CSV table of C-alpha atoms in Angstrom, one decimal:
chain,number,residue,atom,x,y,z
A,229,MET,CA,102.8,113.7,97.8
A,230,LEU,CA,106.3,115.7,96.6
A,231,ASP,CA,105.8,117.9,93.5
A,232,PRO,CA,108.4,117.4,90.5
A,233,GLU,CA,110.1,120.8,90.8
A,234,PRO,CA,113.5,121.9,90.0
A,235,ASP,CA,115.1,121.2,94.3
A,236,LEU,CA,113.6,117.4,94.0
A,237,SER,CA,116.6,115.3,94.1
A,238,THR,CA,118.1,117.5,96.7
A,239,ARG,CA,114.6,116.8,98.7
A,240,LEU,CA,114.7,113.6,98.3
A,241,LEU,CA,118.5,112.6,98.5
A,242,SER,CA,119.7,115.4,100.6
A,243,HIS,CA,120.0,113.1,103.6
A,244,ILE,CA,122.0,110.1,102.1
A,245,ASP,CA,126.1,109.9,102.7
A,246,PHE,CA,127.4,108.7,99.4
A,247,THR,CA,130.8,109.2,100.5
A,248,SER,CA,131.1,105.6,98.9
A,249,GLY,CA,129.3,106.5,96.1
A,250,ALA,CA,126.2,104.5,94.7
A,251,VAL,CA,125.1,101.3,92.9
A,252,ALA,CA,121.5,102.4,91.6
A,253,ALA,CA,119.5,99.3,90.9
A,254,VAL,CA,117.8,100.4,87.1
A,255,SER,CA,115.6,97.5,85.0
A,256,GLY,CA,114.1,100.5,82.6
A,257,GLY,CA,111.4,101.2,84.1
A,258,SER,CA,109.6,104.8,84.8
A,259,ASP,CA,111.0,103.9,88.8
A,260,SER,CA,114.8,103.1,88.1
A,261,THR,CA,114.9,105.5,85.5
A,262,ALA,CA,113.7,108.2,87.3
A,263,LEU,CA,115.8,107.5,90.2
A,264,LEU,CA,119.5,107.5,87.9
A,265,LEU,CA,118.6,111.1,87.0
A,266,LEU,CA,117.8,112.4,89.5
A,267,LEU,CA,121.1,110.8,91.3
A,268,LYS,CA,122.9,111.4,88.2
A,269,GLN,CA,122.0,115.2,89.0
A,270,TYR,CA,122.3,115.4,92.8
A,271,LEU,CA,125.7,114.4,92.8
A,272,ASP,CA,127.3,116.4,89.8
A,273,ARG,CA,125.7,119.2,91.9
A,274,THR,CA,126.9,117.8,95.3
A,275,THR,CA,129.7,115.9,94.8
A,276,PRO,CA,130.7,115.2,92.0
A,277,SER,CA,133.2,112.6,93.1
A,278,ALA,CA,131.5,110.3,93.7
A,279,ARG,CA,131.0,107.0,91.9
A,280,LEU,CA,127.5,106.3,90.4
A,281,LEU,CA,126.8,102.7,88.9
A,282,ALA,CA,123.7,101.4,86.9
A,283,VAL,CA,123.2,98.4,87.0
A,284,THR,CA,120.3,96.3,85.1
A,285,VAL,CA,120.0,92.7,85.9
A,286,ASP,CA,118.7,90.7,83.6
A,287,HIS,CA,116.7,88.2,85.0
A,288,GLY,CA,116.2,86.0,81.6
A,289,LEU,CA,112.4,85.4,82.5
A,290,ARG,CA,111.1,86.8,79.3
A,291,GLN,CA,111.8,88.0,75.5
A,292,GLY,CA,113.0,91.5,75.8
A,293,SER,CA,114.5,91.6,78.8
A,294,ALA,CA,117.9,91.9,77.0
A,295,ALA,CA,116.7,94.8,74.7
A,296,GLU,CA,115.9,97.0,77.5
A,297,ALA,CA,119.5,96.3,79.1
A,298,GLN,CA,120.8,97.6,76.4
A,299,ALA,CA,117.9,100.7,76.6
A,300,VAL,CA,119.8,101.1,80.1
A,301,ALA,CA,123.4,101.3,78.5
A,302,LYS,CA,123.0,103.5,76.0
A,303,LEU,CA,120.5,106.1,78.1
A,304,CYS,CA,123.8,105.6,80.9
A,305,ALA,CA,126.2,106.1,78.0
A,306,GLU,CA,124.5,109.4,76.2
A,307,ARG,CA,124.7,110.5,80.1
A,308,GLY,CA,127.9,109.7,81.3
A,309,ILE,CA,126.7,106.9,83.8
A,310,ALA,CA,128.7,103.4,83.9
A,311,HIS,CA,126.9,100.5,83.1
A,312,ARG,CA,126.8,96.6,84.1
A,313,THR,CA,124.2,94.0,82.7
A,314,LEU,CA,124.4,91.1,85.3
A,315,VAL,CA,122.1,88.0,84.5
A,316,TRP,CA,120.5,85.5,86.4
A,317,SER,CA,122.0,82.8,85.4
A,318,GLY,CA,121.3,79.1,85.7
A,319,ARG,CA,117.7,76.7,86.8
A,320,LYS,CA,114.6,79.1,87.6
A,321,PRO,CA,112.4,77.5,90.6
A,322,SER,CA,108.7,76.5,89.5
A,323,THR,CA,107.4,78.0,92.5
A,324,GLY,CA,108.2,81.4,94.1
A,325,LEU,CA,109.8,82.7,92.0
A,326,PRO,CA,109.0,86.2,92.1
A,327,ALA,CA,111.2,85.7,95.7
A,328,ALA,CA,113.2,83.8,94.1
A,329,ALA,CA,114.2,86.5,91.2
A,330,ARG,CA,114.4,89.2,94.3
A,331,GLU,CA,117.2,87.1,96.0
A,332,ALA,CA,118.8,86.6,93.2
A,333,ARG,CA,118.5,91.0,91.8
A,334,TYR,CA,119.5,91.8,95.7
A,335,ARG,CA,122.9,89.1,95.3
A,336,LEU,CA,124.0,90.1,92.1
A,337,LEU,CA,123.8,94.1,92.9
A,338,ALA,CA,125.6,93.3,96.4
A,339,GLU,CA,128.6,91.7,93.5
A,340,ALA,CA,128.5,94.4,91.7
A,341,ALA,CA,128.6,96.3,95.0
A,342,ARG,CA,131.9,95.1,96.1
A,343,ARG,CA,133.6,94.9,93.0
A,344,GLU,CA,133.7,98.6,93.2
A,345,GLY,CA,134.1,99.0,96.7
A,346,ILE,CA,131.1,100.5,97.4
A,347,ASP,CA,128.9,99.8,100.5
A,348,LEU,CA,125.5,101.3,99.6
A,349,MET,CA,123.1,99.9,96.9
A,350,VAL,CA,120.0,101.8,96.2
A,351,THR,CA,116.1,100.8,94.2
A,352,GLY,CA,113.4,103.3,92.7
A,353,HIS,CA,110.4,101.4,95.2
A,354,THR,CA,107.6,104.4,95.3
A,355,ALA,CA,104.9,105.2,97.8
A,356,ASP,CA,103.0,102.9,95.1
A,357,ASP,CA,104.9,99.9,95.5
A,358,GLN,CA,105.0,100.3,99.2
A,359,ALA,CA,101.1,101.3,99.8
A,360,GLU,CA,100.9,97.0,97.5
A,361,THR,CA,103.6,95.7,100.1
A,362,VAL,CA,101.1,96.7,102.9
A,363,LEU,CA,98.2,95.6,101.7
A,364,MET,CA,99.5,92.5,101.0
A,365,ARG,CA,100.9,91.5,103.6
A,366,GLU,CA,97.5,92.8,105.1
A,367,ALA,CA,95.4,90.3,103.4
A,368,ARG,CA,97.6,87.8,104.5
A,369,GLU,CA,97.5,88.6,108.0
A,370,GLU,CA,94.0,89.0,107.9
A,371,GLY,CA,93.5,85.8,106.4
A,372,LEU,CA,96.0,84.0,108.7
A,373,ALA,CA,94.4,85.5,111.7
A,374,ARG,CA,90.7,83.8,110.2
A,375,GLU,CA,92.2,79.9,109.0
A,376,GLU,CA,93.8,80.2,113.3
A,377,GLY,CA,91.5,81.7,114.8
A,378,ALA,CA,94.0,83.6,116.3
A,379,GLY,CA,94.7,87.5,116.7
A,380,ARG,CA,96.9,89.2,114.2
A,381,GLU,CA,101.0,89.5,114.8
A,382,GLU,CA,101.9,93.1,116.2
A,383,GLY,CA,102.4,94.5,112.5
A,384,ARG,CA,106.3,94.4,111.7
A,385,GLY,CA,105.3,92.9,108.0
A,386,LEU,CA,102.6,96.1,107.7
A,387,ALA,CA,105.4,98.3,108.2
A,388,GLY,CA,105.6,97.6,104.7
A,389,MET,CA,109.7,98.5,103.1
A,390,ALA,CA,112.2,100.2,105.4
A,391,PRO,CA,113.5,103.2,103.9
A,392,ALA,CA,117.1,101.2,104.5
A,393,THR,CA,118.2,97.9,104.9
A,394,LEU,CA,121.1,96.3,105.5
A,395,HIS,CA,122.2,93.6,103.2
A,396,ASP,CA,124.6,90.7,104.6
A,397,TRP,CA,125.9,92.6,107.1
A,398,ARG,CA,127.7,94.6,104.9
A,399,GLU,CA,125.7,96.5,102.1
A,400,TRP,CA,122.7,99.2,102.7
A,401,ILE,CA,120.2,99.3,100.4
A,402,VAL,CA,118.3,102.4,100.2
A,403,ARG,CA,114.8,103.4,98.8
A,404,PRO,CA,114.6,107.4,98.9
A,405,LEU,CA,111.9,107.5,96.7
A,406,LEU,CA,108.7,105.9,98.9
A,407,GLY,CA,107.2,109.2,99.8
A,408,THR,CA,107.1,109.4,95.9
A,409,ARG,CA,104.3,108.8,93.9
A,410,ARG,CA,105.0,107.3,90.4
A,411,ALA,CA,103.1,109.6,88.4
A,412,ALA,CA,105.4,112.2,89.7
A,413,LEU,CA,108.7,110.5,88.5
A,414,ARG,CA,106.7,109.9,85.4
A,415,ASP,CA,105.7,113.8,84.9
A,416,PHE,CA,110.1,114.4,86.1
A,417,LEU,CA,111.0,112.2,82.8
A,418,ARG,CA,108.6,113.5,80.5
A,419,ARG,CA,110.2,117.1,81.4
A,420,GLN,CA,113.4,115.2,80.9
A,421,ASN,CA,112.4,113.9,77.7
A,422,VAL,CA,113.6,110.7,78.9
A,423,GLY,CA,111.4,107.6,78.2
A,424,TRP,CA,110.7,104.0,79.8
A,425,ALA,CA,109.7,100.7,79.7
A,426,ASP,CA,106.9,98.6,80.3
A,427,ASP,CA,108.1,95.4,81.7
A,428,PRO,CA,104.5,93.2,80.5
A,429,THR,CA,104.9,91.2,84.0
A,430,ASN,CA,103.8,94.3,85.4
A,431,ALA,CA,100.0,94.1,84.4
A,432,ASP,CA,100.2,89.6,84.5
A,433,GLU,CA,97.4,89.2,87.1
A,434,THR,CA,98.8,85.8,87.5
A,435,TYR,CA,100.8,87.1,89.7
A,436,GLU,CA,99.6,89.0,93.2
A,437,ARG,CA,100.9,92.6,93.0
A,438,PRO,CA,99.6,93.0,89.7
A,439,ARG,CA,96.1,91.8,90.4
A,440,LEU,CA,96.5,94.2,93.7
A,441,ARG,CA,97.7,97.6,91.3
A,442,ALA,CA,94.3,96.7,88.5
A,443,ALA,CA,92.1,97.3,92.0
A,444,LEU,CA,93.8,100.4,93.1
A,445,ASP,CA,93.5,101.6,89.4
A,446,GLY,CA,89.2,101.8,90.5
A,447,GLY,CA,87.7,105.2,91.9
A,448,ALA,CA,88.5,104.4,95.9
A,449,GLY,CA,92.2,103.3,94.5
A,450,ALA,CA,93.9,106.4,96.2
A,451,GLN,CA,92.1,106.9,99.3
A,452,ARG,CA,92.6,102.8,100.2
A,453,MET,CA,96.5,103.7,98.8
A,454,ASP,CA,96.7,107.1,100.8
A,455,SER,CA,95.0,104.4,104.1
A,456,ALA,CA,97.8,101.7,103.2
A,457,LEU,CA,100.4,104.6,103.4
A,458,ALA,CA,99.2,105.9,106.8
A,459,LEU,CA,99.0,102.2,108.0
A,460,ALA,CA,102.6,102.1,106.7
A,461,ALA,CA,103.6,104.9,108.6
A,462,ARG,CA,102.0,103.8,111.6
A,463,ALA,CA,103.3,100.4,111.7
A,464,ALA,CA,106.6,101.7,111.4
A,465,LEU,CA,107.0,104.0,114.2
A,466,ASP,CA,105.6,101.5,116.7
A,467,ARG,CA,107.6,98.5,114.8
A,468,THR,CA,110.9,101.0,116.0
A,469,GLN,CA,109.6,101.6,119.5
A,470,LEU,CA,109.5,98.5,120.1
A,471,GLY,CA,112.6,97.5,119.0
A,472,LEU,CA,114.6,100.3,121.5
A,473,ALA,CA,112.5,98.4,124.2
A,474,ALA,CA,113.2,95.1,123.3
A,475,ALA,CA,117.0,96.5,122.5
A,476,GLU,CA,117.3,97.3,126.4
A,477,VAL,CA,115.0,94.0,127.6
A,478,ILE,CA,118.2,92.5,125.9
A,479,LEU,CA,120.7,94.9,127.6
A,480,ARG,CA,119.7,94.6,131.0
A,481,PHE,CA,118.6,90.8,130.9
A,482,ALA,CA,120.7,89.0,128.7
A,483,SER,CA,124.1,88.2,129.3
A,484,GLN,CA,126.5,85.1,128.0
A,485,PRO,CA,128.0,83.0,129.9
A,486,ALA,CA,129.7,80.6,127.4
A,487,THR,CA,129.8,80.5,124.0
A,488,GLY,CA,126.8,79.5,122.3
A,489,LEU,CA,124.7,79.6,125.9
A,490,ILE,CA,122.5,82.4,126.3
A,491,ARG,CA,121.3,83.3,130.2
A,492,LEU,CA,118.5,85.4,130.7
A,493,ASP,CA,118.2,86.7,134.5
A,494,PRO,CA,114.4,85.6,135.8
A,495,ALA,CA,114.0,88.9,136.7
A,496,LEU,CA,112.5,90.3,132.9
A,497,LEU,CA,109.7,87.9,133.9
A,498,CYS,CA,108.1,90.8,136.0
A,499,ALA,CA,110.1,93.3,134.7
A,500,GLY,CA,106.6,95.3,133.3
A,501,ASP,CA,107.4,94.7,130.0
A,502,ASP,CA,105.5,91.8,128.1
A,503,ARG,CA,105.5,93.1,124.9
A,504,ALA,CA,109.1,93.9,124.9
A,505,ALA,CA,110.4,91.4,126.4
A,506,VAL,CA,107.9,88.5,124.7
A,507,TYR,CA,109.4,90.0,121.1
A,508,ALA,CA,113.1,90.0,122.5
A,509,LEU,CA,112.8,86.7,123.6
A,510,ARG,CA,111.9,85.9,120.1
A,511,ILE,CA,114.8,87.3,118.5
A,512,LEU,CA,117.1,85.3,121.2
A,513,LEU,CA,115.6,81.8,120.5
A,514,ALA,CA,115.6,82.6,116.6
A,515,ALA,CA,119.1,83.5,116.9
A,516,SER,CA,120.2,80.7,119.5
A,517,GLY,CA,118.6,78.4,117.1
A,518,GLY,CA,119.8,80.0,114.0
A,519,ILE,CA,116.0,80.6,112.5
A,520,ALA,CA,115.5,83.1,110.0
A,521,PHE,CA,112.2,83.9,110.9
A,522,LEU,CA,111.0,84.8,114.6
A,523,PRO,CA,109.1,82.1,116.4
A,524,ASP,CA,105.4,82.1,116.1
A,525,LYS,CA,104.2,85.2,118.3
A,526,ALA,CA,101.2,82.9,120.1
A,527,ARG,CA,103.8,80.6,120.8
A,528,SER,CA,106.6,82.6,122.2
A,529,GLU,CA,103.3,84.3,124.5
A,530,ALA,CA,102.4,80.9,126.5
A,531,LEU,CA,106.5,80.1,126.9
A,532,PHE,CA,106.9,83.6,128.5
A,533,GLY,CA,103.8,82.1,130.7
A,534,ARG,CA,104.4,79.1,131.1
A,535,LEU,CA,108.0,80.2,132.1
A,536,ARG,CA,105.8,82.8,134.8
A,537,ALA,CA,104.8,79.7,136.2
A,538,GLY,CA,107.9,78.3,137.4
A,539,PHE,CA,110.8,75.7,135.9
A,540,LEU,CA,111.1,73.5,132.9
A,541,CYS,CA,112.6,72.8,129.8
A,542,ALA,CA,111.5,73.2,126.5
A,543,THR,CA,112.2,73.6,123.4
A,544,LEU,CA,111.1,76.1,120.4
A,545,SER,CA,112.8,77.5,117.1
A,546,ARG,CA,115.2,74.5,117.7
A,547,THR,CA,116.5,76.5,120.7
A,548,VAL,CA,116.5,74.8,123.8
A,549,VAL,CA,114.8,76.9,126.8
A,550,ASP,CA,116.1,75.8,130.4
A,551,PHE,CA,115.0,77.6,133.7
A,552,ARG,CA,116.5,76.6,136.6
A,553,ARG,CA,117.7,77.9,139.5
A,554,ALA,CA,120.6,80.1,138.4
A,555,GLY,CA,118.9,81.4,135.5
A,556,ILE,CA,117.2,81.0,132.1
A,557,PHE,CA,119.1,79.6,129.8
A,558,LEU,CA,118.9,79.3,126.0
A,559,HIS,CA,121.3,77.3,123.5
A,560,ARG,CA,120.6,75.4,120.2
A,561,GLU,CA,119.0,71.7,120.5
A,562,MET,CA,121.3,68.9,119.2
A,563,ARG,CA,118.5,67.9,117.0
A,564,GLY,CA,118.8,69.0,113.2
A,565,LEU,CA,122.3,69.8,113.1
A,566,PRO,CA,124.2,69.9,110.0
A,567,PRO,CA,126.5,66.7,109.3
A,568,ALA,CA,129.7,66.9,108.3
A,569,ALA,CA,130.1,67.9,105.0
A,570,THR,CA,132.8,70.3,103.0
A,571,VAL,CA,132.0,74.2,103.8
A,572,LEU,CA,133.0,77.2,102.0
A,573,ASP,CA,134.7,80.5,103.1
A,574,ALA,CA,132.2,83.0,104.4
A,575,ALA,CA,129.2,80.5,104.2
A,576,ILE,CA,126.7,80.0,106.9
A,577,TRP,CA,127.1,77.3,109.5
A,578,ASP,CA,123.5,75.9,111.0
A,579,GLY,CA,122.2,79.9,110.2
A,580,ARG,CA,124.4,80.5,113.4
A,581,ARG,CA,127.9,81.1,112.2
A,582,GLN,CA,129.5,82.2,109.5
A,583,ILE,CA,132.9,80.7,108.8
A,584,THR,CA,136.2,82.3,107.7
A,585,LEU,CA,139.0,80.3,106.4
A,586,HIS,CA,142.3,80.3,107.6
A,587,ASP,CA,144.9,78.1,105.0
A,588,GLY,CA,143.0,80.0,101.8
A,589,ASN,CA,142.0,76.6,100.6
A,590,GLY,CA,138.2,77.1,99.6
A,591,ALA,CA,137.2,74.7,101.4
A,592,LEU,CA,136.9,72.7,104.8
A,593,LEU,CA,135.3,69.5,106.5
A,594,ILE,CA,133.3,71.0,109.2
A,595,ALA,CA,130.9,69.2,111.7
A,596,PRO,CA,129.1,69.4,115.5
A,597,LEU,CA,131.9,69.4,118.3
A,598,GLY,CA,129.7,67.0,120.0
A,599,ALA,CA,129.3,66.1,123.4
A,600,ALA,CA,132.7,64.0,124.2
A,601,ALA,CA,134.8,66.9,122.7
A,602,ALA,CA,132.1,69.8,124.7
A,603,LYS,CA,133.0,67.6,128.0
A,604,ARG,CA,136.6,68.4,128.0
A,605,LEU,CA,136.1,71.7,126.6
A,606,ALA,CA,133.5,73.3,129.1
A,607,THR,CA,134.3,75.8,131.7
A,608,GLY,CA,132.0,77.9,133.3
A,609,GLU,CA,132.0,81.0,135.3
A,610,GLY,CA,130.3,81.6,138.5
A,611,GLU,CA,126.7,79.4,138.6
A,612,THR,CA,126.4,78.1,135.6
A,613,PRO,CA,125.8,74.6,135.5
A,614,GLN,CA,128.6,72.8,133.4
A,615,SER,CA,126.6,70.5,131.7
A,616,LEU,CA,124.0,74.1,130.0
A,617,ILE,CA,127.8,74.9,128.8
A,618,ARG,CA,128.6,70.9,127.4
A,619,ALA,CA,125.9,70.9,125.6
A,620,ALA,CA,125.9,74.7,123.7
A,621,LEU,CA,129.4,73.6,123.1
A,622,ALA,CA,128.8,70.6,121.8
A,623,ALA,CA,126.5,72.4,118.9
A,624,GLU,CA,129.4,74.4,118.0
A,625,PRO,CA,130.9,73.7,114.9
A,626,ALA,CA,134.8,72.2,114.3
A,627,ALA,CA,137.0,71.1,111.9
A,628,ARG,CA,136.2,67.1,111.6
A,629,GLN,CA,139.1,66.0,113.0
A,630,ALA,CA,138.8,67.7,116.5
A,631,VAL,CA,135.6,65.6,116.2
A,632,GLU,CA,137.1,62.8,115.8
A,633,ASN,CA,140.0,62.9,117.7
A,634,PRO,CA,138.5,65.2,121.3
A,635,GLY,CA,141.6,64.6,123.0
A,636,SER,CA,143.5,66.9,121.1
A,637,ALA,CA,141.0,69.1,120.6
A,638,PRO,CA,142.3,72.4,121.0
A,639,ASP,CA,141.0,75.2,124.0
A,640,TRP,CA,137.4,76.8,122.5
A,641,PRO,CA,137.2,79.3,120.1
A,642,VAL,CA,140.5,78.3,118.3
A,643,SER,CA,139.6,75.9,116.0
A,644,PRO,CA,142.5,74.5,113.3
A,645,GLY,CA,141.9,76.0,110.0
A,646,PHE,CA,139.1,78.3,110.5
A,647,GLU,CA,137.0,81.0,112.6
A,648,ALA,CA,132.8,81.2,113.1
A,649,ARG,CA,131.9,84.0,113.9
A,650,PRO,CA,128.6,84.4,115.1
A,651,VAL,CA,125.4,85.6,112.7
A,652,ILE,CA,121.7,86.9,114.2
A,653,ALA,CA,119.6,84.7,112.5
A,654,PRO,CA,117.0,87.2,111.4
A,655,PHE,CA,118.5,89.6,111.1
A,656,ALA,CA,122.0,88.2,108.9
A,657,ARG,CA,120.4,88.5,105.3
A,658,PHE,CA,118.5,91.9,105.4
A,659,LEU,CA,118.1,93.7,108.4
A,660,PRO,CA,116.1,96.6,108.2
A,661,SER,CA,116.0,99.9,109.8
A,662,PHE,CA,113.6,99.4,112.2
A,663,ASP,CA,114.8,96.6,113.4
A,664,LEU,CA,118.6,98.3,114.3
A,665,ALA,CA,118.5,98.9,117.9
A,666,PRO,CA,117.5,95.0,118.3
A,667,ALA,CA,120.0,94.3,116.5
A,668,ARG,CA,122.7,96.0,117.9
A,669,ALA,CA,121.4,95.0,121.1
A,670,ALA,CA,121.7,91.1,120.6
A,671,ALA,CA,125.6,91.6,118.4
A,672,LEU,CA,126.9,93.0,121.3
A,673,LEU,CA,125.2,90.1,123.4
A,674,ILE,CA,126.6,87.0,121.6
A,675,GLY,CA,129.5,88.9,119.9
A,676,THR,CA,128.3,89.3,116.4
A,677,PRO,CA,131.0,92.4,114.6
A,678,PRO,CA,128.8,95.5,115.1
A,679,VAL,CA,126.5,97.4,112.1
A,680,PRO,CA,127.6,99.5,110.1
A,681,ALA,CA,126.6,102.8,110.4
A,682,PRO,CA,122.8,103.3,108.0
A,683,PRO,CA,123.5,106.0,105.6
A,684,LEU,CA,120.7,107.9,106.4
A,685,ALA,CA,120.4,110.9,108.5
A,686,GLY,CA,118.5,109.8,112.0
A,687,HIS,CA,118.7,106.2,112.3
A,688,SER,CA,120.9,106.5,114.7
A,689,ALA,CA,118.4,103.4,116.6
A,690,GLY,CA,118.2,105.9,119.8
A,691,ARG,CA,120.4,105.0,121.8
A,692,SER,CA,124.1,105.9,122.8
A,693,TRP,CA,124.4,102.1,122.9
A,694,ALA,CA,123.8,102.2,119.2
A,695,LYS,CA,126.5,102.7,118.2
A,696,ALA,CA,128.7,100.2,119.9
């Protein structure tokens, strides 16, 4: 635990690059308030020209939230800190409210950052939050293992929150307080003569986290918390190392012979690191199918075993896996493709392609290219079967007129009115720093724009190609 002392802000923040400034998420609670003051101290001392914007998201879920936002605004005015209050408007879901609120919070923070030209968001998650997160995930994984009679997942979730997470492949979210206990931050605030608000929902045991928080207040709470943090550290190291190994598998054995088509060299089936090979396969399956979550580990292992047994054609996570003499090929299956629909600029189509419109009209009618147009456009390299190239192209997005008039379709991937850039579905929305290596390898493979440089020292993912 870090003790509150005069150089606390330096110890917590000196490894972060604040060149573009920072947007601080400040609810008015003790953690985020302490974070704001520490940021102010550090930037004033080291980088006085850096912009600091405090943003309070009012979810509008309870009485008193507006008053808390006003209190944050008052503190910021007293300290010379720019402040914005953003309101989560619209209907709220009847189930999954915490997750929806979290998604809305990051979306609003990112919008504020983009308006200010800042690419760094900072949140006040603490060691207490980390321990609670790990214990909740551990309980869920144990429950699933009992229900399904299966072994535990490789522990991805047990790594907890990453010190940095890329949001929408654009802005970094940094959590500099993950190694600091809440009590130390409250001591810091008391010495600063600054109060904080206590959110009553943090004590509402209707929700899982407050129930766990109450349980940790007992006599064995400190020991459970320390054990959870140690578990998170081990799981984070394992996840990072597995990601590095999977990245090597992707770089060594995967290629893209045509748009939307990935080829795996069958040599990966006996490369010697099955765990890394299966992990790489799961990432590529999710990317090919446009699925936000990696496919089930047990099913992926079973597929890997079947591939070892010989040629096959199967589907998993909306992805066709076709093992032929020419290699193992992955492409999006035709079932469940989006129907023709109006697509807005910057929208993600089918979980696989980000649409950028050229004409500035803000919307375009887009549909899957289809078999007829794909048949005319398909051109391959080497031994890649033409049938697979056509199948992959048929699942790509196209302007409606290209679908209806395949004879006049332009050479792919040029399409009238828009550009479709590939995204890596499991990392497109949130990319934890644990997963930088495989995300970068997959991006290099399928042509996704490079990952923006992390703002933390020591997060290069450990390979020279990581900067590609």
